[in-house]
Short mmCIF file of C-alpha atoms in Angstrom, two decimals:
data_model
loop_
_atom_site.label_atom_id
_atom_site.label_comp_id
_atom_site.label_asym_id
_atom_site.label_seq_id
_atom_site.Cartn_x
_atom_site.Cartn_y
_atom_site.Cartn_z
CA MET H 426 -56.46 85.37 -0.69
CA ARG H 427 -54.35 83.64 -3.30
CA LYS H 428 -53.60 85.48 -6.48
CA PRO H 429 -54.36 83.69 -9.71
CA ALA H 430 -51.49 82.43 -11.69
CA PRO H 431 -50.54 84.72 -14.57
CA LYS H 432 -51.66 83.68 -17.94
CA GLY H 433 -49.09 82.96 -20.57
CA PRO H 434 -47.31 80.14 -22.28
CA ARG H 435 -46.92 77.02 -20.19
CA THR H 436 -43.39 75.80 -19.51
CA ALA H 437 -42.48 72.15 -19.37
CA PRO H 438 -42.28 70.72 -15.93
CA ALA H 439 -38.86 70.00 -14.51
CA THR H 440 -37.49 66.54 -15.01
CA ARG H 441 -37.61 64.53 -11.84
CA LYS H 442 -34.90 62.08 -10.94
CA PRO H 443 -36.09 58.49 -10.76
CA ALA H 444 -36.57 57.22 -7.26
CA ALA H 445 -34.26 54.68 -5.83
CA GLY H 446 -35.11 51.19 -6.90
CA ARG H 447 -37.23 52.30 -9.96
CA PRO H 448 -35.81 51.73 -13.39
CA ALA H 449 -35.08 54.87 -15.38
CA ARG H 450 -37.29 55.64 -18.30
CA PRO H 451 -35.70 54.88 -21.65
CA SER H 452 -34.17 58.01 -23.14
CA ALA H 453 -34.58 59.16 -26.66
CA PRO H 454 -32.03 57.88 -29.14
CA ALA H 455 -28.99 60.04 -29.34
CA ARG H 456 -28.41 62.19 -32.34
CA PRO H 457 -25.52 61.28 -34.60
CA GLY H 458 -22.26 62.88 -33.41
CA ALA H 459 -23.72 63.74 -30.01
CA GLY H 460 -21.95 62.65 -26.85
CA PRO H 461 -23.33 60.32 -24.36
CA SER H 462 -26.48 61.36 -22.59
CA ARG H 463 -26.66 62.04 -18.90
CA SER H 464 -29.05 59.20 -18.24
CA SER H 465 -26.89 56.62 -19.93
CA SER H 466 -23.77 57.77 -18.16
CA THR H 467 -25.60 57.61 -14.88
CA ALA H 468 -26.75 54.08 -15.56
CA ARG H 469 -23.23 53.01 -16.48
CA SER H 470 -21.83 54.54 -13.34
CA ALA H 471 -24.47 52.84 -11.25
CA SER H 472 -23.70 49.43 -12.73
CA GLY H 473 -19.85 49.96 -12.85
CA PRO H 474 -17.35 48.07 -10.78
CA ALA H 475 -17.22 50.74 -8.04
CA GLY H 476 -21.03 50.37 -7.44
CA ARG H 477 -22.96 53.53 -6.55
CA SER H 478 -26.42 53.95 -5.10
CA ALA H 479 -29.16 55.97 -6.70
CA SER H 480 -28.11 58.99 -4.71
CA GLY H 481 -24.59 58.73 -6.14
CA ALA H 482 -22.91 57.60 -2.94
CA PRO H 483 -20.44 54.69 -3.42
CA THR H 484 -21.47 51.38 -1.95
CA ARG H 485 -19.18 48.53 -0.89
CA ARG H 486 -19.88 44.94 -1.68
CA PRO H 487 -18.92 42.51 1.10
CA ALA H 488 -16.08 40.19 0.31
CA ASN H 489 -18.09 37.13 1.21
CA ASP H 490 -21.79 37.62 0.66
CA LYS H 491 -23.51 34.79 2.48
CA SER H 492 -26.93 36.04 1.43
CA ARG H 493 -26.30 34.72 -2.10
CA PRO H 494 -26.21 30.94 -2.44
CA ALA H 495 -22.95 29.56 -3.75
CA ALA H 496 -23.06 28.11 -7.23
CA LYS H 497 -23.03 24.32 -7.11
CA GLN H 498 -20.37 22.60 -9.15
CA ALA H 499 -21.47 19.72 -11.33
CA PRO H 500 -20.10 16.35 -10.05
CA ARG H 501 -17.30 14.85 -12.09
CA LYS H 502 -18.23 11.88 -14.18
CA ALA H 503 -16.29 8.76 -13.36
CA VAL H 504 -14.82 6.92 -16.24
CA ALA H 505 -16.74 3.71 -16.59
CA PRO H 506 -14.58 0.57 -16.79
CA ARG H 507 -14.84 -1.73 -19.79
CA ALA H 508 -18.11 -3.60 -19.67
CA GLY H 509 -17.84 -7.23 -18.78
CA SER H 510 -14.31 -6.98 -17.36
CA ALA H 511 -13.46 -8.56 -14.02
CA SER H 512 -11.98 -5.37 -12.72
CA SER H 513 -15.21 -3.47 -13.32
CA ARG H 514 -16.96 -5.43 -10.59
CA PRO H 515 -16.20 -4.30 -6.98
CA PRO H 516 -14.57 -7.06 -4.91
CA GLN H 517 -16.84 -8.74 -2.37
CA ALA H 518 -16.03 -9.95 1.10
CA GLY H 519 -13.94 -13.15 1.07
CA GLN H 520 -12.88 -12.77 -2.56
CA GLU H 521 -9.23 -12.98 -3.66
CA ARG H 522 -7.46 -12.66 -6.95
CA LEU H 523 -7.62 -15.86 -8.87
CA GLN H 524 -3.89 -16.28 -9.42
CA LYS H 525 -3.35 -15.92 -5.70
CA ILE H 526 -5.91 -18.72 -4.99
CA LEU H 527 -4.23 -20.99 -7.55
CA ALA H 528 -0.79 -20.37 -6.09
CA ALA H 529 -1.97 -21.01 -2.53
CA ALA H 530 -3.46 -24.36 -3.78
CA GLY H 531 -0.04 -25.46 -5.07
CA ILE H 532 -0.86 -25.26 -8.73
CA ASP H 533 2.29 -23.18 -9.51
CA SER H 534 3.97 -19.93 -8.71
CA ARG H 535 1.80 -16.83 -8.91
CA ARG H 536 3.39 -15.67 -12.12
CA ALA H 537 2.97 -19.01 -13.72
CA CYS H 538 -0.68 -19.12 -12.57
CA GLU H 539 -1.30 -15.82 -14.37
CA GLN H 540 -0.29 -17.53 -17.57
CA ILE H 541 -2.48 -20.49 -16.81
CA ILE H 542 -5.44 -18.04 -16.51
CA LEU H 543 -4.52 -16.32 -19.80
CA ASP H 544 -4.42 -19.72 -21.53
CA GLY H 545 -8.05 -20.30 -20.64
CA ARG H 546 -7.41 -23.32 -18.44
CA VAL H 547 -9.22 -21.99 -15.34
CA GLN H 548 -12.97 -22.26 -14.69
CA VAL H 549 -15.00 -20.63 -11.88
CA ASN H 550 -18.45 -22.14 -11.28
CA GLY H 551 -18.32 -23.81 -14.70
CA LYS H 552 -17.35 -20.67 -16.67
CA THR H 553 -13.92 -20.22 -18.17
CA VAL H 554 -12.00 -17.16 -16.93
CA ALA H 555 -9.26 -15.95 -19.22
CA GLU H 556 -8.40 -12.47 -17.94
CA LEU H 557 -6.24 -11.22 -15.05
CA GLY H 558 -7.95 -9.36 -12.22
CA ALA H 559 -10.75 -11.87 -11.82
CA ARG H 560 -11.68 -12.69 -8.22
CA ALA H 561 -13.30 -15.62 -6.52
CA ASP H 562 -14.12 -16.90 -3.07
CA PRO H 563 -12.17 -20.19 -2.44
CA ARG H 564 -14.69 -21.18 0.24
CA ARG H 565 -17.81 -20.76 -1.87
CA ASP H 566 -16.85 -20.87 -5.54
CA GLU H 567 -16.00 -24.00 -7.39
CA ILE H 568 -12.59 -23.39 -8.99
CA THR H 569 -11.05 -25.87 -11.46
CA VAL H 570 -7.91 -26.08 -13.57
CA ASP H 571 -8.29 -28.18 -16.65
CA LEU H 572 -11.69 -29.18 -15.19
CA ILE H 573 -9.95 -30.58 -12.09
CA PRO H 574 -11.17 -29.08 -8.80
CA ILE H 575 -8.45 -27.42 -6.69
CA HIS H 576 -8.13 -27.69 -2.93
CA LYS H 577 -5.96 -25.60 -0.61
CA GLU H 578 -3.22 -27.86 0.58
CA ALA H 579 -1.10 -27.63 3.67
CA PRO H 580 2.28 -25.96 2.75
CA VAL H 581 5.14 -28.33 2.05
CA TYR H 582 8.85 -27.31 1.91
CA ILE H 583 11.47 -29.73 0.66
CA LEU H 584 15.22 -29.36 0.10
CA MET H 585 16.55 -31.53 -2.69
CA ASN H 586 20.11 -32.19 -3.94
CA LYS H 587 19.44 -32.33 -7.66
CA PRO H 588 21.82 -34.64 -9.58
CA LYS H 589 22.93 -34.21 -13.13
CA GLY H 590 20.73 -35.49 -15.91
CA TYR H 591 17.36 -34.06 -14.65
CA VAL H 592 15.36 -31.07 -15.85
CA THR H 593 14.21 -28.57 -13.21
CA THR H 594 10.55 -28.45 -14.24
CA VAL H 595 7.29 -30.27 -13.69
CA LYS H 596 6.93 -31.55 -17.27
CA ASP H 597 9.34 -31.72 -20.17
CA ASP H 598 8.24 -31.58 -23.80
CA GLN H 599 11.33 -33.54 -24.88
CA GLY H 600 10.59 -36.44 -22.59
CA ARG H 601 13.66 -35.97 -20.41
CA PRO H 602 13.48 -36.95 -16.71
CA THR H 603 12.38 -34.20 -14.37
CA VAL H 604 13.07 -33.60 -10.70
CA MET H 605 9.45 -34.60 -9.97
CA ALA H 606 10.49 -38.26 -10.56
CA LEU H 607 12.72 -37.99 -7.47
CA LEU H 608 9.78 -37.03 -5.19
CA LYS H 609 7.89 -40.31 -4.96
CA GLY H 610 5.26 -40.60 -2.27
CA VAL H 611 5.18 -36.89 -1.41
CA PRO H 612 1.55 -35.62 -1.12
CA GLY H 613 0.45 -32.38 -2.82
CA ARG H 614 1.41 -30.71 -6.02
CA LEU H 615 4.87 -29.39 -5.63
CA TYR H 616 7.08 -27.49 -8.11
CA PRO H 617 10.73 -26.34 -8.09
CA VAL H 618 11.68 -22.78 -7.05
CA GLY H 619 14.23 -21.46 -9.55
CA ARG H 620 16.14 -23.54 -12.04
CA LEU H 621 19.27 -25.60 -12.42
CA ASP H 622 20.11 -26.69 -15.95
CA PHE H 623 20.31 -30.28 -17.09
CA ASN H 624 24.06 -30.71 -16.48
CA SER H 625 24.13 -28.79 -13.17
CA GLU H 626 23.54 -30.20 -9.72
CA GLY H 627 23.00 -28.90 -6.21
CA LEU H 628 20.38 -27.62 -3.75
CA LEU H 629 16.87 -27.02 -5.00
CA LEU H 630 13.80 -25.93 -3.05
CA MET H 631 10.47 -27.72 -3.78
CA THR H 632 7.25 -26.33 -2.44
CA ASN H 633 3.53 -25.67 -3.02
CA ASP H 634 3.69 -22.22 -1.40
CA GLY H 635 3.21 -19.94 -4.39
CA ALA H 636 3.49 -16.68 -2.44
CA LEU H 637 6.91 -17.70 -1.05
CA ALA H 638 8.10 -18.91 -4.41
CA GLN H 639 7.23 -15.56 -5.96
CA VAL H 640 9.44 -13.77 -3.37
CA LEU H 641 12.37 -16.19 -3.72
CA MET H 642 12.41 -16.00 -7.50
CA GLY H 643 11.92 -12.23 -7.79
CA PRO H 644 15.20 -10.56 -8.82
CA GLU H 645 14.30 -7.43 -6.93
CA HIS H 646 14.72 -9.36 -3.60
CA GLU H 647 18.33 -10.31 -4.45
CA ILE H 648 18.30 -13.67 -2.63
CA PRO H 649 21.97 -14.84 -2.61
CA LYS H 650 22.76 -18.20 -4.20
CA VAL H 651 26.28 -19.77 -3.86
CA TYR H 652 27.84 -22.10 -6.48
CA LEU H 653 31.01 -24.13 -6.72
CA VAL H 654 32.24 -23.87 -10.27
CA LYS H 655 35.12 -25.73 -11.93
CA ILE H 656 36.54 -23.87 -14.95
CA HIS H 657 39.21 -24.35 -17.52
CA ARG H 658 42.45 -22.58 -16.56
CA THR H 659 42.95 -20.01 -13.84
CA PRO H 660 41.49 -16.55 -14.68
CA LYS H 661 43.44 -13.38 -14.13
CA PRO H 662 42.67 -11.22 -11.06
CA GLU H 663 41.62 -8.37 -13.27
CA LEU H 664 38.94 -10.58 -14.87
CA LEU H 665 37.55 -11.56 -11.48
CA LYS H 666 37.36 -7.86 -10.52
CA GLU H 667 35.44 -7.21 -13.73
CA PHE H 668 32.93 -9.87 -12.79
CA GLU H 669 32.60 -8.39 -9.31
CA ALA H 670 31.98 -4.92 -10.70
CA GLY H 671 29.21 -6.08 -13.07
CA PHE H 672 30.00 -7.98 -16.28
CA LEU H 673 28.62 -6.91 -19.64
CA LEU H 674 27.03 -10.01 -21.18
CA SER H 675 25.17 -9.87 -24.45
CA GLY H 676 24.78 -6.14 -24.25
CA ARG H 677 23.35 -6.21 -20.72
CA ARG H 678 25.11 -5.26 -17.48
CA LEU H 679 24.80 -7.97 -14.93
CA LYS H 680 24.52 -7.35 -11.23
CA PRO H 681 27.85 -7.52 -9.37
CA CYS H 682 28.79 -10.98 -8.08
CA HIS H 683 31.32 -12.20 -5.51
CA ILE H 684 34.02 -14.64 -6.67
CA GLU H 685 36.84 -16.25 -4.71
CA ILE H 686 39.13 -19.23 -5.43
CA ALA H 687 37.95 -22.23 -3.45
CA GLU H 688 40.55 -24.73 -4.73
CA LYS H 689 43.68 -23.88 -6.72
CA GLY H 690 44.97 -25.86 -9.67
CA ASP H 691 45.28 -25.95 -13.44
CA ASN H 692 41.45 -26.10 -13.51
CA PRO H 693 40.46 -24.41 -10.28
CA TRP H 694 37.24 -24.46 -8.37
CA LEU H 695 35.68 -21.06 -7.76
CA LYS H 696 33.04 -20.01 -5.25
CA VAL H 697 30.56 -17.76 -7.00
CA THR H 698 27.75 -15.83 -5.24
CA LEU H 699 24.90 -14.44 -7.38
CA THR H 700 21.92 -12.27 -6.44
CA GLU H 701 20.25 -12.81 -9.81
CA GLY H 702 19.70 -15.94 -11.85
CA LYS H 703 19.73 -15.44 -15.58
CA ASN H 704 19.48 -18.48 -17.78
CA GLN H 705 22.81 -20.30 -17.53
CA GLN H 706 24.39 -17.05 -16.36
CA ILE H 707 27.56 -18.56 -14.87
CA ARG H 708 28.31 -20.85 -17.88
CA ARG H 709 27.73 -18.07 -20.39
CA MET H 710 29.70 -15.57 -18.31
CA PHE H 711 32.88 -17.69 -18.09
CA ALA H 712 32.59 -19.02 -21.70
CA ALA H 713 32.55 -15.40 -22.96
CA VAL H 714 36.07 -14.82 -21.49
CA GLY H 715 37.60 -18.14 -22.55
CA HIS H 716 37.17 -20.16 -19.33
CA PRO H 717 34.43 -22.64 -20.00
CA VAL H 718 32.68 -24.37 -17.07
CA SER H 719 33.10 -28.15 -16.72
CA LYS H 720 31.27 -28.64 -13.38
CA LEU H 721 28.67 -26.55 -11.54
CA ARG H 722 27.07 -27.27 -8.19
CA ARG H 723 24.81 -25.03 -6.07
CA VAL H 724 25.72 -25.38 -2.41
CA GLN H 725 23.54 -22.69 -0.81
CA PHE H 726 20.13 -21.17 -1.56
CA GLY H 727 19.47 -18.17 0.65
CA PRO H 728 19.82 -19.40 4.22
CA LEU H 729 19.53 -23.08 3.16
CA ALA H 730 22.61 -25.33 3.05
CA ASP H 731 23.27 -28.99 3.68
CA PRO H 732 26.65 -30.46 2.72
CA LEU H 733 25.57 -33.93 3.97
CA LEU H 734 22.64 -34.25 1.55
CA LYS H 735 23.60 -36.67 -1.19
CA PRO H 736 22.77 -36.18 -4.91
CA GLY H 737 19.24 -37.34 -5.64
CA ALA H 738 18.19 -37.25 -1.97
CA TRP H 739 15.77 -34.82 -0.34
CA ARG H 740 14.35 -33.92 3.06
CA PHE H 741 11.67 -31.71 4.58
CA LEU H 742 12.77 -28.36 5.97
CA ASN H 743 12.78 -28.00 9.74
CA PRO H 744 10.77 -25.15 11.44
CA GLN H 745 13.88 -22.98 11.83
CA GLU H 746 14.66 -23.19 8.16
CA ILE H 747 11.06 -22.43 7.19
CA ALA H 748 11.10 -19.35 9.43
CA ALA H 749 14.38 -18.27 7.86
CA ILE H 750 13.22 -18.33 4.26
CA LYS H 751 9.92 -16.67 5.16
CA SER H 752 11.79 -13.84 6.72
CA LEU H 753 13.55 -12.88 3.51
#
């Protein structure tokens, strides 16, 4: 038989620890000056970096917890191109840059065709295009220059011996005769590759192949050009070495050139080989050192040479010569 519990003052029941997984009851606010309570320190230790279970045993968090989904990164926003620009539209099949189409049609070199576009002289399907980067399909689109339709022509390559008294250009604002007057009866729209000044003569390439003209005129390709130059008085050997090392002309260092004496005399002939073609470079170079040029004739342009071609005459390149200039 159980004995009855003794009467007396009741004592407060012992505080139970919260079960695992249950949140602890909020504790009474701490008195001023008192240290941290046991419950708050326990909560901090449970949520600390070490990580402890409700029983106090330390737990380890796996290095790569696959149970938690990885946070998705927001996709980067692409910078939108300028509205209405030709470059903002993705190229379609069969489309090419407009300046390339014009050069292939024999309008002019690719660089000159870029300026033609910027001048607002080109129309595509009746709309004027005046910005670089525009594309078109030469088989489907109607492309005009100055309202004249273009047509892709068969490539033509002509070697001319330019005489004195002609300008190396298609048109001249001063009304002087151009080299185009020497090409009578030649089909297609040709233009000269490079330049020879009004008083110079020699070999000149004429073509409607704009891509090839761009390569031949680019200074980075360093296509050699050979000239016979007659100057006033014989220069000193030290001066020729200065030219070959790279002459300083108008504050700019020219590329080295090769010079040798072709014919001796009081006014000798020199053989000068250049790999760049600045405006009247040879004449300005020798005039700067007191040896002005009286005659200048180009005798070789890259692999092209013909000593039997008379001034004012021209001929078509043979297949071997075409292959040679295209391999540069």
